[in-house]
Tab-separated table of C-alpha atoms and ligand atoms in Angstrom:
chain	number	residue	atom	x	y	z
X	28	MET	CA	10.425	58.748	20.007
X	29	THR	CA	11.302	55.103	20.433
X	30	ALA	CA	9.451	52.560	18.327
X	31	ASN	CA	6.866	50.361	19.968
X	32	LYS	CA	8.094	46.942	20.999
X	33	LYS	CA	6.951	44.154	18.720
X	34	LEU	CA	5.343	41.386	20.679
X	35	LEU	CA	4.162	38.142	19.094
X	36	LEU	CA	1.560	36.170	21.038
X	37	LEU	CA	1.143	32.454	20.336
X	38	PRO	CA	-1.756	31.373	22.570
X	39	GLY	CA	-1.783	27.785	21.292
X	40	ASP	CA	-4.094	25.145	22.727
X	41	GLY	CA	-6.093	24.208	25.808
X	42	ILE	CA	-5.838	26.843	28.526
X	43	GLY	CA	-3.247	28.771	26.447
X	44	PRO	CA	-5.759	31.246	24.965
X	45	GLU	CA	-7.433	31.764	28.354
X	46	VAL	CA	-4.266	32.681	30.230
X	47	MET	CA	-3.061	34.776	27.289
X	48	GLY	CA	-6.203	36.885	27.593
X	49	GLU	CA	-4.994	38.023	31.012
X	50	VAL	CA	-1.585	38.945	29.584
X	51	ARG	CA	-3.403	41.129	27.061
X	52	ARG	CA	-5.127	42.844	29.977
X	53	VAL	CA	-1.758	43.729	31.518
X	54	VAL	CA	-0.329	44.800	28.149
X	55	ALA	CA	-3.285	47.164	27.718
X	56	TRP	CA	-2.849	48.552	31.217
X	57	LEU	CA	0.861	49.234	30.670
X	58	GLY	CA	0.047	50.992	27.402
X	59	THR	CA	-2.312	53.460	29.014
X	60	HIS	CA	-0.739	53.890	32.457
X	61	ARG	CA	2.993	53.517	31.905
X	62	ALA	CA	3.456	54.538	28.282
X	63	VAL	CA	5.013	51.144	27.599
X	64	ARG	CA	3.478	50.344	24.231
X	65	PHE	CA	3.586	47.081	22.369
X	66	ASP	CA	2.576	46.282	18.802
X	67	VAL	CA	0.845	43.003	19.488
X	68	ASP	CA	0.468	40.371	16.802
X	69	GLU	CA	-1.107	36.968	17.326
X	70	ARG	CA	-0.837	33.641	15.480
X	71	PRO	CA	-1.963	30.056	16.024
X	72	VAL	CA	0.602	27.445	17.027
X	73	GLY	CA	0.416	23.761	17.960
X	74	GLY	CA	-2.943	22.063	17.530
X	75	ALA	CA	-4.614	25.354	16.622
X	76	ALA	CA	-2.188	25.727	13.714
X	77	ILE	CA	-2.620	22.089	12.682
X	78	ASP	CA	-6.376	22.620	12.468
X	79	ARG	CA	-5.979	25.778	10.392
X	80	ASP	CA	-2.840	25.192	8.330
X	81	GLY	CA	-2.092	21.480	8.604
X	82	VAL	CA	1.261	22.095	10.338
X	83	PRO	CA	2.021	22.934	14.002
X	84	VAL	CA	3.872	26.110	13.030
X	85	THR	CA	3.933	27.808	9.625
X	86	ASP	CA	6.991	29.373	7.975
X	87	GLU	CA	5.139	32.664	8.183
X	88	THR	CA	4.771	32.372	11.955
X	89	LEU	CA	8.453	31.457	12.248
X	90	ALA	CA	9.372	34.565	10.244
X	91	ASP	CA	7.153	36.688	12.483
X	92	ALA	CA	8.815	35.184	15.543
X	93	GLN	CA	12.255	36.020	14.103
X	94	ALA	CA	11.144	39.607	13.504
X	95	ALA	CA	9.452	40.161	16.869
X	96	ASP	CA	11.291	41.689	19.824
X	97	ALA	CA	9.896	38.892	21.966
X	98	VAL	CA	7.481	35.976	21.710
X	99	LEU	CA	5.044	34.807	24.365
X	100	LEU	CA	3.610	31.312	24.031
X	101	GLY	CA	0.644	29.870	25.921
X	102	ALA	CA	0.711	26.076	25.653
X	103	VAL	CA	0.507	23.426	22.953
X	104	GLY	CA	-0.985	19.959	22.673
X	105	GLY	CA	-4.074	18.005	23.593
X	106	PRO	CA	-5.780	14.643	23.143
X	107	LYS	CA	-7.203	15.670	19.774
X	108	TRP	CA	-3.730	15.608	18.174
X	109	GLU	CA	-2.146	12.812	20.206
X	110	ASN	CA	-2.103	10.177	17.477
X	111	LEU	CA	-0.403	12.219	14.776
X	112	ASP	CA	3.151	11.516	13.610
X	113	PHE	CA	5.884	13.234	15.622
X	114	GLU	CA	6.746	15.721	12.860
X	115	ILE	CA	3.246	17.150	12.748
X	116	ARG	CA	2.264	16.935	16.391
X	117	PRO	CA	1.639	20.205	18.292
X	118	GLU	CA	4.857	19.711	20.306
X	119	ALA	CA	6.872	19.701	17.064
X	120	GLY	CA	5.813	23.311	16.504
X	121	LEU	CA	7.276	24.349	19.838
X	122	LEU	CA	10.488	22.386	19.226
X	123	ARG	CA	10.855	23.998	15.800
X	124	LEU	CA	10.405	27.487	17.269
X	125	ARG	CA	13.070	26.776	19.886
X	126	LYS	CA	15.471	25.343	17.319
X	127	ASP	CA	14.935	27.919	14.545
X	128	LEU	CA	15.229	30.864	16.936
X	129	GLY	CA	18.355	29.314	18.492
X	130	LEU	CA	16.868	29.427	22.000
X	131	PHE	CA	19.420	27.224	23.717
X	132	ALA	CA	19.013	28.532	27.276
X	133	ASN	CA	15.787	27.762	29.102
X	134	LEU	CA	15.479	29.525	32.451
X	135	ARG	CA	12.962	27.989	34.822
X	136	PRO	CA	12.803	29.644	38.224
X	137	ALA	CA	11.044	27.813	41.050
X	138	ILE	CA	10.057	30.291	43.712
X	139	VAL	CA	7.811	29.635	46.673
X	140	PHE	CA	5.510	32.550	47.387
X	141	PRO	CA	5.193	33.017	51.182
X	142	ALA	CA	1.385	32.952	50.888
X	143	LEU	CA	1.538	29.580	49.136
X	144	ALA	CA	4.054	27.651	51.238
X	145	ASP	CA	1.205	25.453	52.462
X	146	ALA	CA	0.053	24.639	48.922
X	147	SER	CA	3.155	22.492	48.407
X	148	THR	CA	2.848	18.773	48.992
X	149	LEU	CA	6.122	19.093	50.919
X	150	LYS	CA	6.366	20.390	54.484
X	151	ARG	CA	6.391	24.156	54.875
X	152	GLU	CA	9.886	24.212	56.416
X	153	VAL	CA	11.311	22.312	53.433
X	154	VAL	CA	10.046	24.775	50.813
X	155	GLU	CA	9.526	28.090	52.609
X	156	GLY	CA	11.730	30.758	51.010
X	157	LEU	CA	12.748	28.472	48.149
X	158	ASP	CA	14.286	30.289	45.183
X	159	ILE	CA	16.094	28.104	42.660
X	160	MET	CA	16.771	28.526	38.981
X	161	ILE	CA	16.940	25.592	36.600
X	162	VAL	CA	18.910	26.333	33.459
X	163	ARG	CA	17.923	23.725	30.905
X	164	GLU	CA	19.766	23.244	27.606
X	165	LEU	CA	16.988	23.519	25.028
X	166	THR	CA	18.188	22.952	21.465
X	167	GLY	CA	20.359	19.853	21.750
X	168	GLY	CA	20.532	16.453	23.370
X	169	VAL	CA	18.186	13.558	22.846
X	170	TYR	CA	15.332	15.811	21.665
X	171	PHE	CA	17.202	16.597	18.461
X	172	GLY	CA	20.011	14.013	18.140
X	173	GLU	CA	20.408	11.839	15.047
X	174	PRO	CA	19.885	9.036	14.264
X	175	ARG	CA	16.315	8.842	15.421
X	176	GLY	CA	13.225	6.965	14.328
X	177	ILE	CA	11.260	3.758	14.480
X	178	THR	CA	12.366	0.983	12.119
X	179	GLU	CA	11.320	-2.552	11.312
X	180	ILE	CA	14.189	-4.863	12.273
X	181	GLY	CA	12.519	-8.226	11.747
X	182	PRO	CA	9.149	-9.879	11.500
X	183	GLY	CA	6.974	-8.260	14.168
X	184	GLU	CA	10.022	-6.625	15.697
X	185	ARG	CA	10.572	-2.855	15.668
X	186	GLN	CA	13.236	-0.606	17.102
X	187	GLY	CA	12.856	2.963	18.411
X	188	VAL	CA	16.018	5.076	18.449
X	189	ASN	CA	16.920	8.476	19.862
X	190	THR	CA	20.409	9.799	20.286
X	191	GLN	CA	21.807	11.841	23.138
X	192	VAL	CA	24.520	14.062	21.696
X	193	TYR	CA	26.321	17.167	22.979
X	194	THR	CA	29.279	19.126	21.642
X	195	THR	CA	31.843	21.254	23.482
X	196	THR	CA	30.260	24.432	22.098
X	197	GLU	CA	26.750	23.485	23.215
X	198	ILE	CA	27.928	22.611	26.718
X	199	ARG	CA	30.084	25.702	27.138
X	200	ARG	CA	27.410	28.191	26.091
X	201	ILE	CA	24.753	26.791	28.424
X	202	ALA	CA	27.259	26.541	31.283
X	203	ALA	CA	28.276	30.169	30.689
X	204	ALA	CA	24.613	31.213	30.861
X	205	ALA	CA	24.299	29.408	34.206
X	206	PHE	CA	27.501	30.905	35.633
X	207	ASP	CA	26.447	34.411	34.535
X	208	LEU	CA	23.077	33.994	36.236
X	209	ALA	CA	24.641	32.617	39.407
X	210	ARG	CA	26.756	35.764	39.688
X	211	LYS	CA	23.545	37.771	40.041
X	212	ARG	CA	22.158	35.311	42.603
X	213	GLN	CA	23.878	33.354	45.372
X	214	GLY	CA	26.888	32.489	43.209
X	215	ARG	CA	26.393	28.714	43.205
X	216	VAL	CA	25.968	26.346	40.244
X	217	CYS	CA	25.206	22.643	40.439
X	218	SER	CA	25.831	20.880	37.118
X	219	VAL	CA	23.693	17.787	36.604
X	220	GLU	CA	24.273	14.813	34.249
X	221	LYS	CA	24.868	11.069	34.321
X	222	ALA	CA	28.636	11.081	33.892
X	223	ASN	CA	28.693	7.677	35.587
X	224	VAL	CA	26.976	5.941	32.652
X	225	MET	CA	26.872	8.307	29.641
X	226	GLU	CA	29.743	9.618	27.518
X	227	SER	CA	27.731	12.760	26.764
X	228	GLY	CA	27.469	13.244	30.525
X	229	ARG	CA	31.178	12.728	31.012
X	230	LEU	CA	31.965	15.291	28.324
X	231	TRP	CA	29.419	17.629	29.939
X	232	ARG	CA	31.192	17.444	33.281
X	233	GLU	CA	34.675	17.864	31.786
X	234	GLU	CA	33.684	20.897	29.727
X	235	VAL	CA	31.841	22.565	32.615
X	236	ILE	CA	34.921	22.110	34.820
X	237	ARG	CA	37.192	23.492	32.094
X	238	LEU	CA	35.058	26.610	31.490
X	239	HIS	CA	34.782	27.184	35.234
X	240	GLY	CA	38.577	27.086	35.543
X	241	GLU	CA	39.040	29.461	32.618
X	242	ALA	CA	36.526	32.170	33.441
X	243	TYR	CA	34.278	31.564	36.428
X	244	GLY	CA	36.528	30.772	39.375
X	245	ASP	CA	34.452	33.113	41.554
X	246	VAL	CA	31.355	30.901	41.166
X	247	ASP	CA	30.964	27.910	43.460
X	248	LEU	CA	30.604	24.814	41.232
X	249	SER	CA	29.372	21.373	42.240
X	250	HIS	CA	28.265	18.301	40.274
X	251	MET	CA	25.463	15.833	40.779
X	252	TYR	CA	24.086	12.799	38.982
X	253	ALA	CA	20.589	13.449	37.665
X	254	ASP	CA	18.931	10.692	39.684
X	255	ASN	CA	20.479	11.999	42.883
X	256	CYS	CA	19.407	15.527	41.944
X	257	ALA	CA	15.806	14.346	41.558
X	258	MET	CA	16.005	12.922	45.058
X	259	GLN	CA	17.771	15.962	46.562
X	260	LEU	CA	15.125	18.260	45.104
X	261	VAL	CA	12.467	16.732	47.326
X	262	ARG	CA	14.774	15.999	50.252
X	263	ASN	CA	16.335	19.440	50.636
X	264	PRO	CA	15.621	21.754	47.690
X	265	LYS	CA	17.043	24.844	49.403
X	266	GLN	CA	20.577	23.464	48.986
X	267	PHE	CA	20.391	24.617	45.327
X	268	ASP	CA	20.866	28.030	43.760
X	269	VAL	CA	21.335	27.460	39.999
X	270	ILE	CA	21.027	23.980	38.463
X	271	VAL	CA	22.385	23.567	34.928
X	272	THR	CA	21.462	20.461	32.999
X	273	ASP	CA	20.663	18.986	29.597
X	274	ASN	CA	17.427	19.075	27.643
X	275	LEU	CA	15.823	15.844	28.872
X	276	PHE	CA	16.952	15.944	32.514
X	277	GLY	CA	15.973	19.626	32.551
X	278	ASP	CA	12.496	18.784	31.313
X	279	MET	CA	11.968	16.344	34.158
X	280	LEU	CA	13.735	18.195	36.957
X	281	SER	CA	11.954	21.454	36.155
X	282	ASP	CA	8.535	19.808	36.473
X	283	GLU	CA	9.652	18.376	39.791
X	284	ALA	CA	10.990	21.730	41.000
X	285	ALA	CA	7.830	23.481	39.839
X	286	MET	CA	5.690	21.203	41.960
X	287	LEU	CA	7.730	22.068	45.070
X	288	THR	CA	6.132	25.489	44.799
X	289	GLY	CA	2.611	24.128	45.119
X	290	SER	CA	1.333	24.371	41.570
X	291	LEU	CA	2.580	24.197	38.025
X	292	GLY	CA	0.194	27.089	37.474
X	293	MET	CA	2.665	29.475	39.100
X	294	LEU	CA	5.866	28.910	37.149
X	295	PRO	CA	7.139	31.048	34.274
X	296	SER	CA	10.044	30.409	31.925
X	297	ALA	CA	12.281	32.239	29.490
X	298	SER	CA	14.040	30.680	26.518
X	299	LEU	CA	16.906	32.803	25.309
X	300	GLY	CA	19.349	32.696	22.399
X	301	ALA	CA	22.722	34.349	21.915
X	302	ARG	CA	22.657	38.150	21.766
X	303	GLN	CA	23.170	39.263	18.173
X	304	GLU	CA	25.545	41.989	17.012
X	305	SER	CA	22.608	44.363	16.644
X	306	GLY	CA	21.973	43.891	20.367
X	307	ARG	CA	18.838	41.861	19.694
X	308	LEU	CA	18.202	38.944	22.061
X	309	PRO	CA	16.114	36.123	20.552
X	310	ALA	CA	13.601	35.238	23.242
X	311	LEU	CA	10.471	33.208	23.817
X	312	TYR	CA	8.614	33.190	27.120
X	313	GLU	CA	6.138	30.570	28.206
X	314	PRO	CA	4.482	29.203	31.317
X	315	VAL	CA	5.917	25.833	32.389
X	316	HIS	CA	2.436	24.332	32.642
X	317	GLY	CA	1.020	22.602	29.584
X	318	SER	CA	-2.299	23.006	27.813
X	319	ALA	CA	-4.239	21.267	30.647
X	320	PRO	CA	-7.015	19.937	28.373
X	321	ASP	CA	-8.917	18.637	31.416
X	322	ILE	CA	-9.755	22.165	32.561
X	323	ALA	CA	-9.600	24.032	29.234
X	324	GLY	CA	-12.512	26.254	28.280
X	325	GLN	CA	-13.871	26.518	31.810
X	326	GLY	CA	-12.296	29.837	32.744
X	327	ILE	CA	-10.665	28.380	35.844
X	328	ALA	CA	-6.999	28.142	34.791
X	329	ASN	CA	-4.383	30.006	36.792
X	330	PRO	CA	-3.018	32.884	34.665
X	331	ILE	CA	-0.136	33.660	37.047
X	332	ALA	CA	2.492	31.547	35.217
X	333	ALA	CA	1.700	33.334	31.956
X	334	LEU	CA	1.727	36.732	33.660
X	335	MET	CA	5.041	35.965	35.386
X	336	SER	CA	6.430	34.848	32.007
X	337	PHE	CA	5.432	38.227	30.637
X	338	GLY	CA	7.176	39.723	33.691
X	339	MET	CA	10.359	37.861	32.765
X	340	MET	CA	10.011	39.339	29.275
X	341	LEU	CA	9.768	42.864	30.690
X	342	ARG	CA	12.963	42.193	32.627
X	343	TYR	CA	15.127	40.206	30.209
X	344	SER	CA	14.003	41.496	26.796
X	345	PHE	CA	13.071	45.072	27.549
X	346	ASP	CA	14.979	46.114	30.669
X	347	LEU	CA	11.705	47.253	32.214
X	348	ALA	CA	12.573	46.205	35.750
X	349	ALA	CA	10.211	48.739	37.363
X	350	GLU	CA	7.249	47.402	35.379
X	351	ALA	CA	8.256	43.798	36.106
X	352	ASP	CA	8.486	44.642	39.825
X	353	LEU	CA	5.069	46.258	39.661
X	354	LEU	CA	3.521	43.163	38.095
X	355	GLU	CA	5.248	40.717	40.433
X	356	GLY	CA	4.403	42.866	43.438
X	357	ALA	CA	0.753	42.810	42.384
X	358	VAL	CA	0.816	39.008	42.153
X	359	HIS	CA	2.227	38.828	45.695
X	360	ALA	CA	-0.410	41.239	46.982
X	361	VAL	CA	-3.270	39.303	45.413
X	362	LEU	CA	-2.000	36.030	46.865
X	363	ASP	CA	-1.500	37.645	50.279
X	364	ALA	CA	-5.142	38.769	50.096
X	365	GLY	CA	-6.188	35.129	49.756
X	366	ILE	CA	-7.373	35.355	46.156
X	367	ARG	CA	-6.895	31.951	44.532
X	368	THR	CA	-7.600	29.979	41.407
X	369	GLY	CA	-8.661	26.373	42.026
X	370	ASP	CA	-5.173	24.872	41.652
X	371	ILE	CA	-3.813	26.886	44.599
X	372	MET	CA	-6.997	27.097	46.644
X	373	SER	CA	-6.502	26.840	50.409
X	374	PRO	CA	-8.876	26.998	53.380
X	375	GLY	CA	-10.091	30.544	53.956
X	376	GLY	CA	-9.154	31.659	50.437
X	377	THR	CA	-11.486	33.157	47.867
X	378	GLN	CA	-11.684	31.022	44.740
X	379	VAL	CA	-11.875	33.056	41.540
X	380	SER	CA	-11.896	32.564	37.768
X	381	THR	CA	-8.992	33.113	35.366
X	382	GLN	CA	-10.435	36.473	34.422
X	383	ALA	CA	-11.101	37.609	38.002
X	384	MET	CA	-7.510	36.713	38.910
X	385	GLY	CA	-6.251	38.874	36.026
X	386	GLU	CA	-8.538	41.724	37.061
X	387	ALA	CA	-7.391	41.515	40.679
X	388	ILE	CA	-3.743	41.667	39.625
X	389	VAL	CA	-4.315	44.685	37.392
X	390	ALA	CA	-6.264	46.379	40.206
X	391	GLU	CA	-3.246	45.864	42.501
X	392	MET	CA	-0.915	47.293	39.837
X	393	GLU	CA	-3.163	50.299	39.629
X	394	LYS	CA	-3.166	50.717	43.411
X	395	ALA	CA	0.614	50.460	43.628
X	396	ALA	CA	1.167	52.867	40.758
X	397	THR	CA	-0.960	55.695	42.146
I	14	LIG	C1	8.275	21.599	28.288
I	14	LIG	C2	7.345	20.631	27.616
I	14	LIG	C3	7.862	20.391	26.210
I	14	LIG	C4	9.209	19.695	26.344
I	14	LIG	C5	6.928	19.605	25.295
I	14	LIG	C6	5.552	20.234	25.190
I	14	LIG	C7	7.534	19.450	23.920
I	14	LIG	O1	7.238	19.470	28.376
I	14	LIG	O2	8.457	22.716	27.756
I	14	LIG	O3	8.817	21.258	29.339
I	14	LIG	O4	9.283	18.495	26.528
I	14	LIG	O5	10.210	20.408	26.238
I	15	LIG	MG1	8.173	19.584	30.294
């Protein structure tokens, strides 16, 4: 008998706990109907952890995350914790998890569901059929570079410093992740930086070209400056297959790409590390949307991004492609039936709560499985 998979849930703040409740519903369904059993553990992170433990993530939670087969995070942050120092803000907990688990590759797919092509603020013909993957470097760059800080440099004069820094190794491993993914897709990678003004960007481009020449000649490689990429994403997003970029540009471009699909409430993500000798793949999955404090606690958040993140986990961490297909198919079916949370509501649709959306998706899974 194979051991149950160890799953650590970190619901976090705002709508995090609400959308995570719907993931639990699917986990329970899989346990009884598909004999896919998880040992589920749950811990606070972000603001919830600050309130309980005084830090956004405890060493204990980090150890649990290291020991789990996969981690699923809801969202962190909110106005309540906005004025804290950087080191103890909710976001610091997420950054520490990424860094300590070595999750350097952040995969953010932006897919337009046929039923939602009209929910985009862009014209239907621009986004219909869109399927791009942003591969964001997640443990380097200006988010982590030293020196950093705010210092007094004269009377009434302060200076804020952050450092953008990338090494050959960091660039090569994220580029390899992008090339490998492209091989399973349309075989095209667009590498994005600001090589025209930044040395780190110039090194990025040189190293990507070198790795491509050494090992990935079969993949079609192009390069784009980040500002141009931001523009091209709204002008003609379907020109892209895989976009690989650094931590900061990836943060911005992935929000932009997510919105092409109609709602941030739809987009999942996977953050992966290097596969260890034991075969273990460090992995954390999370919806791209944040904690959405404005709608938290009302039971109206869209749980689809969290559910699709769990779907990515089934696929990437557990090789459960059939179960992932079942879940994703159910999401499609529910959307085709016009069932909508408020963020993706359209004329003629039926607006439902977070919970009712989760129930409808599980009902579709049930239908498809019998
Ligand atoms: C994201 C978020 C995070 C980031 C924040 C919450 C630290 O915006 O995952 O995109 O900037 O990486
Ligand atoms: Mg972001």
